[in-house]
mmCIF file of C-alpha atoms and ligand atoms in Angstrom:
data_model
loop_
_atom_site.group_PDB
_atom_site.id
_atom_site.type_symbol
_atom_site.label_atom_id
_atom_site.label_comp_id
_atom_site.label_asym_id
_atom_site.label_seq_id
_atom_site.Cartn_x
_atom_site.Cartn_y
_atom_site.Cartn_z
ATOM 1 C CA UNK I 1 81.768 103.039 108.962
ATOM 2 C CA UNK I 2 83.219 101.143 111.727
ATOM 3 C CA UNK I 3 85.037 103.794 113.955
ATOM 4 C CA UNK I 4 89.462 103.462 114.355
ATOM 5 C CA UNK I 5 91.108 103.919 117.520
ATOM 6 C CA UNK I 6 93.556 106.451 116.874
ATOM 7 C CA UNK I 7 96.581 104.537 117.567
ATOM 8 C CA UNK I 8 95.648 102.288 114.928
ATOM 9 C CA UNK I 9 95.407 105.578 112.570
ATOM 10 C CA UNK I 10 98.680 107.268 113.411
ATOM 11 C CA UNK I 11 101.308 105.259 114.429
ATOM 12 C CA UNK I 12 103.743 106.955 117.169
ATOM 13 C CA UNK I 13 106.777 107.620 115.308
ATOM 14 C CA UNK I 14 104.409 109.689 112.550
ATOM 15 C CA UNK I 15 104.025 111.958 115.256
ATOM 16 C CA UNK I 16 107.597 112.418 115.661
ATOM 17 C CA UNK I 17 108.247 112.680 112.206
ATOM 18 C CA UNK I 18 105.479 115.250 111.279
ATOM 19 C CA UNK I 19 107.940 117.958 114.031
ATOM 20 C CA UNK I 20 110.327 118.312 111.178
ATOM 21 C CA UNK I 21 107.806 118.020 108.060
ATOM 22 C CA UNK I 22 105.196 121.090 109.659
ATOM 23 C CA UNK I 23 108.464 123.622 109.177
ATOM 24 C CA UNK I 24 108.725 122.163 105.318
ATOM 25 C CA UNK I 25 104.794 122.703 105.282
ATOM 26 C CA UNK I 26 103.785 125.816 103.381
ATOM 27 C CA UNK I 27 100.414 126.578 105.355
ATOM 28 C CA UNK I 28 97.744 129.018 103.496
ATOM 29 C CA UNK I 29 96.470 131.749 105.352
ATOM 30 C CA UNK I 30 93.196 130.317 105.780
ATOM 31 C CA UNK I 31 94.781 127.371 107.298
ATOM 32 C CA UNK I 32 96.732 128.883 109.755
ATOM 33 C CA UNK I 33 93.935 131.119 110.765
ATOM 34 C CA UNK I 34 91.827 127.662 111.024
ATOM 35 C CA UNK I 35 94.771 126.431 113.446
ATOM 36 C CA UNK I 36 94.661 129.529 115.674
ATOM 37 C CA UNK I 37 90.364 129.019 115.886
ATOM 38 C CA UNK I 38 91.148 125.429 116.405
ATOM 39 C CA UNK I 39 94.127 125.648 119.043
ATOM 40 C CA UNK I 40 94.151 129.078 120.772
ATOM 41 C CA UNK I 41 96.023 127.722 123.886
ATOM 42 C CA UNK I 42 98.623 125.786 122.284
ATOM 43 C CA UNK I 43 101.907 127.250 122.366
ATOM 44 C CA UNK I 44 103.914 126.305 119.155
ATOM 45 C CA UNK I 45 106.953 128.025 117.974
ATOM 46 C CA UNK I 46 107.695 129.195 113.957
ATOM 47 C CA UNK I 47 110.394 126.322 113.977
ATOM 48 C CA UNK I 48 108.352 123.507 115.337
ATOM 49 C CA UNK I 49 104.461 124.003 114.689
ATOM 50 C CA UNK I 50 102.703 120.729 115.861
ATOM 51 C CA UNK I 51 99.242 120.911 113.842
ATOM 52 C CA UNK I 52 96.533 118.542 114.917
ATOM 53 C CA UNK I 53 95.053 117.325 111.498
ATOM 54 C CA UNK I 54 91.968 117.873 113.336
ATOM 55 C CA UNK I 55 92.655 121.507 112.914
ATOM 56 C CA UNK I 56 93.111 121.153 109.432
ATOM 57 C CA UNK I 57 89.806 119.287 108.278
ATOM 58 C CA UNK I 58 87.475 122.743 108.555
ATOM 59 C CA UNK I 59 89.151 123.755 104.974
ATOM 60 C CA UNK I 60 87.371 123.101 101.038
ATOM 61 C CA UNK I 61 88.682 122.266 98.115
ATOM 62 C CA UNK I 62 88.261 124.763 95.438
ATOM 63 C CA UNK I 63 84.309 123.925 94.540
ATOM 64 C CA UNK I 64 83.579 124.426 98.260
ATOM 65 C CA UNK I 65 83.538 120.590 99.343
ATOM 66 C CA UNK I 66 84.765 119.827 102.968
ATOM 67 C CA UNK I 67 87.680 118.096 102.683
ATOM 68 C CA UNK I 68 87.173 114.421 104.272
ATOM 69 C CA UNK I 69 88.046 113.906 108.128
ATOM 70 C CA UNK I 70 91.348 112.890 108.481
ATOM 71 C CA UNK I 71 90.268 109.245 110.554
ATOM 72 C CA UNK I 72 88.870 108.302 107.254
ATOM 73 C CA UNK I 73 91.566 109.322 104.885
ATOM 74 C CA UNK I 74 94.003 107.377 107.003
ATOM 75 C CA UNK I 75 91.317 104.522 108.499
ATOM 76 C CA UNK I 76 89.892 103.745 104.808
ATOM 77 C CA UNK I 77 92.413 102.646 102.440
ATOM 78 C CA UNK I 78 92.629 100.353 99.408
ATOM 79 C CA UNK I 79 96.340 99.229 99.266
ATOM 80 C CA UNK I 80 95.924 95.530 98.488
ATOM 81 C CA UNK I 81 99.216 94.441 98.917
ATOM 82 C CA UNK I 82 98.095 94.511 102.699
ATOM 83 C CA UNK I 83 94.638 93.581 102.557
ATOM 84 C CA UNK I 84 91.482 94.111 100.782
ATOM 85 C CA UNK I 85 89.950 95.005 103.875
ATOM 86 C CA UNK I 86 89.740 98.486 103.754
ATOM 87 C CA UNK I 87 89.528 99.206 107.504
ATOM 88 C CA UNK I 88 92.514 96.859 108.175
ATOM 89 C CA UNK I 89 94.967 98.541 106.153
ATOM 90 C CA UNK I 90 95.951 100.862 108.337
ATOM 91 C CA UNK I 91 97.105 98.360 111.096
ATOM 92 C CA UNK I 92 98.192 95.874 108.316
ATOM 93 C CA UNK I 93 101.007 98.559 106.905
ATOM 94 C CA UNK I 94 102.125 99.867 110.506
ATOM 95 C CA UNK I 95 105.322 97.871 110.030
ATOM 96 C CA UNK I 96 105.848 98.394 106.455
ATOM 97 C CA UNK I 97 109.822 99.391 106.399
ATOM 98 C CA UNK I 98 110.027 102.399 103.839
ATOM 99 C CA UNK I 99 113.132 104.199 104.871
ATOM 100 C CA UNK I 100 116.068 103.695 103.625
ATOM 101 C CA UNK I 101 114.120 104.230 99.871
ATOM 102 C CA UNK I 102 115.161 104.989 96.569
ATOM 103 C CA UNK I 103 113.013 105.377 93.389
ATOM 104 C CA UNK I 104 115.049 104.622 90.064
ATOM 105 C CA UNK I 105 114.089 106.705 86.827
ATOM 106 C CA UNK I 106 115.098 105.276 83.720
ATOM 107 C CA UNK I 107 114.080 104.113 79.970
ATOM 108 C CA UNK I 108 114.242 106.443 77.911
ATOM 109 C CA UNK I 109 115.597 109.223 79.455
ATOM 110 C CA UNK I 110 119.202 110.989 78.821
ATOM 111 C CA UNK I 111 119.929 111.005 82.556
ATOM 112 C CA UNK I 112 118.341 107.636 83.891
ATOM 113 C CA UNK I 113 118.907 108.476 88.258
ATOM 114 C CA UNK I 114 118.229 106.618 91.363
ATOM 115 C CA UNK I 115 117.165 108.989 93.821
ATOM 116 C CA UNK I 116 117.072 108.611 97.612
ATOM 117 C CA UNK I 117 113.621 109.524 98.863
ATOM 118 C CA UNK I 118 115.598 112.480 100.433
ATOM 119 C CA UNK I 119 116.378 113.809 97.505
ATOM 120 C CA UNK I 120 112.875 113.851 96.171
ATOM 121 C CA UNK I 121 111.428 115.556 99.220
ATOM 122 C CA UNK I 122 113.828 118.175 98.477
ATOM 123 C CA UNK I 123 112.110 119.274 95.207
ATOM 124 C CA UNK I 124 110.079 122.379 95.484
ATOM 125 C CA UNK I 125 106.824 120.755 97.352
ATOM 126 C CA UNK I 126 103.421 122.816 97.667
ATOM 127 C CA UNK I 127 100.020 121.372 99.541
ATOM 128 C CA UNK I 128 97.180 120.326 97.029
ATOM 129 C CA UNK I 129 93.820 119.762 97.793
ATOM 130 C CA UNK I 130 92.333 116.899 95.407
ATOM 131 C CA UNK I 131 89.326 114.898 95.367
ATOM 132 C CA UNK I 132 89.804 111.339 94.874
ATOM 133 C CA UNK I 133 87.179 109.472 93.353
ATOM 134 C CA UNK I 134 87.394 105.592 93.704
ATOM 135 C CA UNK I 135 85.830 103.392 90.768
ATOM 136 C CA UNK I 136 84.204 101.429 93.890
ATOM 137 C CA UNK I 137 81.708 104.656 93.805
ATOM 138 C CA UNK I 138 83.432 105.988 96.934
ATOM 139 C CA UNK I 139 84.810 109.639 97.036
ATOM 140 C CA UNK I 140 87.229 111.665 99.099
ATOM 141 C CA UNK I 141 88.884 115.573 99.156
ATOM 142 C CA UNK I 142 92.208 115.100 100.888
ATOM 143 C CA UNK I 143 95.263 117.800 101.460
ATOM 144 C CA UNK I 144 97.681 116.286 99.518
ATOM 145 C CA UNK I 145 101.660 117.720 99.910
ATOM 146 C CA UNK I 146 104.270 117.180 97.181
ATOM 147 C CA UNK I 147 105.200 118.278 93.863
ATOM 148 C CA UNK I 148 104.283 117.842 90.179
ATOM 149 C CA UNK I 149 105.834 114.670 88.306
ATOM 150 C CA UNK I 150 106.998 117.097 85.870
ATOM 151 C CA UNK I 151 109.774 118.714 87.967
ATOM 152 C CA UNK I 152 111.216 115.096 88.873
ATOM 153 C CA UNK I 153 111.064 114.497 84.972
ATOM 154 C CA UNK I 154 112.808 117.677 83.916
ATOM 155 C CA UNK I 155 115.795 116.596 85.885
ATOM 156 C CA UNK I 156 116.184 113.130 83.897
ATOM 157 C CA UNK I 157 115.764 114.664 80.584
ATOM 158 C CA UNK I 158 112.955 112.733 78.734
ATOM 159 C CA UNK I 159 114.257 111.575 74.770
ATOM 160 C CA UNK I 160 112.049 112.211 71.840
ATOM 161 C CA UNK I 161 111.278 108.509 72.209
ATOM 162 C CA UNK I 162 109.315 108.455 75.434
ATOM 163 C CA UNK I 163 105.472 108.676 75.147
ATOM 164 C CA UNK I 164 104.381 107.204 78.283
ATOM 165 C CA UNK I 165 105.149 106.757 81.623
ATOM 166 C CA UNK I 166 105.469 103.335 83.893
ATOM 167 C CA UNK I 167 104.946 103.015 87.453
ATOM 168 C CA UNK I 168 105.966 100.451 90.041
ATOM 169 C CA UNK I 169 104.990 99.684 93.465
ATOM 170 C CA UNK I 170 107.600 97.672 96.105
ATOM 171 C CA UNK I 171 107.697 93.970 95.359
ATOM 172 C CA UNK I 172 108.480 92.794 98.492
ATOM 173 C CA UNK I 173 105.852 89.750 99.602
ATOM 174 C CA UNK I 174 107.499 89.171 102.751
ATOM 175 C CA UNK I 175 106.109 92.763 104.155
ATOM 176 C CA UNK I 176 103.629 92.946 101.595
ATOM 177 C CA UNK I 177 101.793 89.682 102.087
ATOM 178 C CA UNK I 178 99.101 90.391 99.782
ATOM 179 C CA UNK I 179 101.133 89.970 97.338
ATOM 180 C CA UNK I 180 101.696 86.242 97.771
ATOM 181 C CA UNK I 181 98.007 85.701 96.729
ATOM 182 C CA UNK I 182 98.026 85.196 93.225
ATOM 183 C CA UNK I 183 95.178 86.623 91.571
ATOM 184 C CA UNK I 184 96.944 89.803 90.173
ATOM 185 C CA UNK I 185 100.710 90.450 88.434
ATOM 186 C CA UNK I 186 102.819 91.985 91.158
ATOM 187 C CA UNK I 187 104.067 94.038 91.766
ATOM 188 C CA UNK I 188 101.459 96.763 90.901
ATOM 189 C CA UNK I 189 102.008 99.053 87.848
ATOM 190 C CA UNK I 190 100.377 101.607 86.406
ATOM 191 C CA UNK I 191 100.778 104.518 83.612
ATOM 192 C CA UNK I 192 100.283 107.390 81.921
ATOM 193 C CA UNK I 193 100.719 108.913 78.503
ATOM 194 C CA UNK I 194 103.922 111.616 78.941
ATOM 195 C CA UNK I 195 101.549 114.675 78.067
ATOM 196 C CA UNK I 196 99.245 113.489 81.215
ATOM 197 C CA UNK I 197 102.356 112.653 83.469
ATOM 198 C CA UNK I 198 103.621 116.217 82.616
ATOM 199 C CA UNK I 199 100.703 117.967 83.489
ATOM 200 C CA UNK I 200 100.853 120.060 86.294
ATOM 201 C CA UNK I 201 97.913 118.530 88.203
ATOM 202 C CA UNK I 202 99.712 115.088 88.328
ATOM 203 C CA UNK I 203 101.138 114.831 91.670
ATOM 204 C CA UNK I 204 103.877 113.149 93.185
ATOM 205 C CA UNK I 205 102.665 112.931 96.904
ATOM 206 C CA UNK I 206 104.944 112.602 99.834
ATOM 207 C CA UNK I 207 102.615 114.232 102.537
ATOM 208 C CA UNK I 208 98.994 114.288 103.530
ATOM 209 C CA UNK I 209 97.513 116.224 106.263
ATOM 210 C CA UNK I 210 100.133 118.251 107.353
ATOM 211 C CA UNK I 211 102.385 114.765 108.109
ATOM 212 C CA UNK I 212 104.386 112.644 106.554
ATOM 213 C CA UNK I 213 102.572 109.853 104.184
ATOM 214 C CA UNK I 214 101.349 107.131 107.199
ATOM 215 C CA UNK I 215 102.302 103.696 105.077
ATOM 216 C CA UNK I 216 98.559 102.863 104.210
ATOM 217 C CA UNK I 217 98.088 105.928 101.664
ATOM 218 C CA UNK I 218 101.536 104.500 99.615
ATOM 219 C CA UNK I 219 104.521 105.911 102.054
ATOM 220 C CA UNK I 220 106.591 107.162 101.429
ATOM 221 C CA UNK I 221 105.854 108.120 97.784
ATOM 222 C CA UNK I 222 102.738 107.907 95.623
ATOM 223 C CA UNK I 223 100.653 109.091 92.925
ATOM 224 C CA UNK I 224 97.932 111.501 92.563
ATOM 225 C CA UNK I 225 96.200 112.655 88.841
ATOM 226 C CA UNK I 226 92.889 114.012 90.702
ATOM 227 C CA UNK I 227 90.955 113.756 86.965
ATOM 228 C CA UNK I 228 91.506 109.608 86.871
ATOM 229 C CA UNK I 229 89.839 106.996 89.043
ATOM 230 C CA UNK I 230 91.862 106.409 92.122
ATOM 231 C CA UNK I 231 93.053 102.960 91.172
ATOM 232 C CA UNK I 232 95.747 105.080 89.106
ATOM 233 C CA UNK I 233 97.373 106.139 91.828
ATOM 234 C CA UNK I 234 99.689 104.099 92.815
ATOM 235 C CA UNK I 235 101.226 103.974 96.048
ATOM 236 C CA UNK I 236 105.230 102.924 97.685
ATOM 237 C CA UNK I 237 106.594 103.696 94.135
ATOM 238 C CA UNK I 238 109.980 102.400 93.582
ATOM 239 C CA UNK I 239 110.928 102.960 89.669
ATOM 240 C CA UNK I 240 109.362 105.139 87.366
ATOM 241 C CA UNK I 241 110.146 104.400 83.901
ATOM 242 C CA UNK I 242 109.668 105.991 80.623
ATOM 243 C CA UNK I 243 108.772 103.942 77.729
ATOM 244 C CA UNK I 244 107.441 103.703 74.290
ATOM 245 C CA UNK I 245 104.853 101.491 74.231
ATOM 246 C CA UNK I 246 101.311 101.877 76.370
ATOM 247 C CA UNK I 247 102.005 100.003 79.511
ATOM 248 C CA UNK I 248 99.503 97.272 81.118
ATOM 249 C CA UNK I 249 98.199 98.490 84.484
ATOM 250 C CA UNK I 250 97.757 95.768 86.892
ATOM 251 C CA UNK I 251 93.778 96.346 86.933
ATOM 252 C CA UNK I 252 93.633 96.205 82.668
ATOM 253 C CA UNK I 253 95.995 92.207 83.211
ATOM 254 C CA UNK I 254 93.460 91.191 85.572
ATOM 255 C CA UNK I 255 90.455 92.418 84.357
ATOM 256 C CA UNK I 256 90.776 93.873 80.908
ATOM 257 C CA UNK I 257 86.966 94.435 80.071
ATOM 258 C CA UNK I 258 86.375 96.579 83.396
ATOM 259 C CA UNK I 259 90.094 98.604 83.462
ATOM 260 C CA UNK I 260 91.265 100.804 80.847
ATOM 261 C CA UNK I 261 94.566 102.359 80.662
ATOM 262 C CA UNK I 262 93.113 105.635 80.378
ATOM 263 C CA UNK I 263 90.250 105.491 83.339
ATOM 264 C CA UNK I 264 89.027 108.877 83.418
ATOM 265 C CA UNK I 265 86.409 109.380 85.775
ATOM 266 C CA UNK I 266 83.253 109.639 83.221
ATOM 267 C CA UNK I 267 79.653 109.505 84.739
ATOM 268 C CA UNK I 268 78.634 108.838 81.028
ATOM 269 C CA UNK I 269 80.694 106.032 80.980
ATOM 270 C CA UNK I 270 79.487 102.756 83.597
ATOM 271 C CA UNK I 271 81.350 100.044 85.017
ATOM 272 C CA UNK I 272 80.136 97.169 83.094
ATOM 273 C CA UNK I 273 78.622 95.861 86.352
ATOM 274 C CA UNK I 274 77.500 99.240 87.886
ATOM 275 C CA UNK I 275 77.128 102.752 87.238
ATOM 276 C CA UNK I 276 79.422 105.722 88.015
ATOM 277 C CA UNK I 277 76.898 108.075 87.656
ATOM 278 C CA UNK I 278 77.058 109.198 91.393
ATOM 279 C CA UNK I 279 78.967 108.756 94.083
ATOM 280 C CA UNK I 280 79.379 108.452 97.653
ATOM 281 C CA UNK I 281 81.340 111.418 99.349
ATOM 282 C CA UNK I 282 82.626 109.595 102.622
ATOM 283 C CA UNK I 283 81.430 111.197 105.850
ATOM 284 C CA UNK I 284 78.104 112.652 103.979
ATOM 285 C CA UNK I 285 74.561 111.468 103.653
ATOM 286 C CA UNK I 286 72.980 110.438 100.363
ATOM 287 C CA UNK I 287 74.796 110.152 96.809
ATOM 288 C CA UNK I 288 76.360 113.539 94.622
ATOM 289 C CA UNK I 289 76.568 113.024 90.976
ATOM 290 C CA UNK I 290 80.001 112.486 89.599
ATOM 291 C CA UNK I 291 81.742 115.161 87.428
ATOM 292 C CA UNK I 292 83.311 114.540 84.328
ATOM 293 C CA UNK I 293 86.826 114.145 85.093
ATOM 294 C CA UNK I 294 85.827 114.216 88.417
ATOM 295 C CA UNK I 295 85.420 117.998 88.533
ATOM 296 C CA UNK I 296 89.364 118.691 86.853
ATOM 297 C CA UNK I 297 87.193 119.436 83.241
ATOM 298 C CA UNK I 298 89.091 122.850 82.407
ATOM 299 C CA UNK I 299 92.229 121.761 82.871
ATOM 300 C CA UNK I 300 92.322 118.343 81.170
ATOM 301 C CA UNK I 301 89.826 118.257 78.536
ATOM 302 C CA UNK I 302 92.401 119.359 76.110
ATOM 303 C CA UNK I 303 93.962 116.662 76.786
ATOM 304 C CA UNK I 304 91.670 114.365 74.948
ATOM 305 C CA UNK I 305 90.231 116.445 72.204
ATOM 306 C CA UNK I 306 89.552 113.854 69.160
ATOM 307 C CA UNK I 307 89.546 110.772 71.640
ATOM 308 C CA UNK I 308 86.431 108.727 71.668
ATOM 309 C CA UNK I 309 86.321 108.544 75.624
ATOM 310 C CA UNK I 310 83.494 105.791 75.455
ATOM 311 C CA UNK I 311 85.924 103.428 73.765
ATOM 312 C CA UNK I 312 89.057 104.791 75.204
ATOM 313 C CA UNK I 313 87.814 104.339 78.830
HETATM 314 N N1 MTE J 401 98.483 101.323 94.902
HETATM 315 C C1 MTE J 401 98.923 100.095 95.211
HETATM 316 N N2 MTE J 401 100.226 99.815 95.131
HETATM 317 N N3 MTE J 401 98.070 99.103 95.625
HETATM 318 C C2 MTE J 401 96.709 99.317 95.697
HETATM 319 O O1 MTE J 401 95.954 98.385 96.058
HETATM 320 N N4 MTE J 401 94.861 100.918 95.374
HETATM 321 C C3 MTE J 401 94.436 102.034 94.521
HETATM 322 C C4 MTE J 401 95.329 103.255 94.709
HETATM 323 N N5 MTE J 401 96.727 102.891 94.696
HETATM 324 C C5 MTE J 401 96.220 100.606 95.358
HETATM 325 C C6 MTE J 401 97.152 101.609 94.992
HETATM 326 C C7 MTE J 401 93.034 102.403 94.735
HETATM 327 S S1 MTE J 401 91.847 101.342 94.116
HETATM 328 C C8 MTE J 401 92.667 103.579 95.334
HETATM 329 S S2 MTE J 401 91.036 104.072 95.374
HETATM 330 C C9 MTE J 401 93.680 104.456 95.982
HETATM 331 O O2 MTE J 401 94.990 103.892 95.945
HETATM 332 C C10 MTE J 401 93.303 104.681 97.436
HETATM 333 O O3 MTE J 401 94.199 105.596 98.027
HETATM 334 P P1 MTE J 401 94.000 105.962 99.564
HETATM 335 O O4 MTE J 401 93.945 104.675 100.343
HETATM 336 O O5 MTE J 401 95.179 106.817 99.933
HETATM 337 O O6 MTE J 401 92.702 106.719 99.648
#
């Protein structure tokens, strides 16, 4: 992979921001103590701890991977409302405008809000580290920071009538130029059934690497369910609605034979024109097989008991 200047990776005022987001970062021990190896000259305070992401890539996820180096989370990005290019998208979003932002929750809901993004980085927020796993065969393992969907839905009150959840991206072609091609129904949506959306896995993300979310992983608020193929998670989320009906993600209107609405990761279960059997884990050599549900099995199995997951895919 081609290697990214750093200014292209992290643009200035990220820097600036990520002062005030370290002292809302809840740091595990092992972290900290990998900051102290990492840094032992640099003088930070308790209020305003400036944390090198570089100091935080030496940590695993809970199997033991390495989580990937943060140049590549934030250098290798699908977010085609940019570009499909995946090592452009990082200079392609630097001017993406995401503050002021609201997300509106409504449908079927007793208490249908539009919150500022302020008011959803308030909710009790906790670092999570996921692996993603693309459907392009690619993999990941990045420290994610926000907070389950569920705690955003418990304050709109879901009614008896919702069973699934809608996302929506920005529709905004003049800053999202992608967007004026049109091979795909913008703006991008995606879904998920209300007992997935409420489990506690399913992340709303609003941080990654000790910053603020840099505007080519989905600034300033996206999507992460760690068990689904990465295309789920949908990034610069403006209205979240809950419905009745399965929604249609933008991948199952433009190609419905290769998308589901469920998209699980399944090794079992190929790509009609290639296998997911393995994967490549960016930054390492060679190929790892894929997990079923990409690892999350324990947790989300239940989920599916009964469903046939070669025709629900
Ligand atoms: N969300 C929007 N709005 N547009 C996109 O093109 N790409 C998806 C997902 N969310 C995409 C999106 C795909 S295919 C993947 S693999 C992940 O974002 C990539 O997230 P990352 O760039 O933060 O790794």
């Amino acid at each position: 992979m081609k290697k990214i200047p750093s200014s292209e990776i992290t643009p200035e005022h990220l820097y600036h921001q990520r002062r005030s987001f370290m002292t809302r970062l809840a740091l595990t021990p092992a972290a900290l103590a990998a900051v102290a190896c990492a840094a032992p000259t640099q003088q930070t305070t308790a209020a305003t701890p400036t944390i090198p992401p570089q100091a935080l890539e030496s940590r695993t996820d809970e199997l033991g991977d390495p989580l990937t180096a943060y140049a590549a989370v934030t250098g290798y990005n699908n977010f085609y409302e940019f570009t499909t290019d995946k090592e452009r998208v990082a200079a392609s979003s630097a001017s993406f405008v995401t503050s002021p932002w609201n997300v509106v929750v409504d449908g079927l809901v007793a208490k249908p809000t539009t919150f500022a993004i302020e008011d959803l980085r308030a909710i009790q927020s906790e670092e999570r580290i996921y692996r993603l796993r693309c459907v392009e065969g690619w993999s990941m393992v990045i420290p994610w920071y926000g907070f389950p969907l569920h705690r955003l839905l418990a304050k709109v009150e879901p009614t008896s009538a919702a069973k699934y959840v809608r996302f929506e991206t920005l529709y905004d072609p003049e800053q999202m130029p992608g967007q004026k091609e049109p091979w795909y129904t913008w703006p991008y949506a995606e879904g998920l059934r209300l007992d997935e959306a409420m489990h506690d896995l399913t992340l709303m993300v609003t941080g990654v690497y000790g910053s603020p979310l840099p505007n080519q992983n989905g600034a300033p608020l996206r999507l992460a369910v760690p068990w689904k193929y990465g295309f789920k998670s949908i990034k610069s989320i403006v209205r979240i609605s809950l419905v009745d009906e399965q929604p249609t993600s933008l991948w199952m209107a433009a190609a419905p034979d290769e998308y589901g609405f469920y998209a699980n990761v399944n090794p079992r279960v190929n790509h009609p024109r290639w296998s997911q059997a393995d994967e490549r884990r960016i930054g390492e050599l060679g190929r790892r097989q894929t997990l079923m549900f990409n690892g999350y099995a324990d947790e989300v199995a239940s989920l599916y008991t009964g469903l046939d997951l070669r025709k629900f895919y």
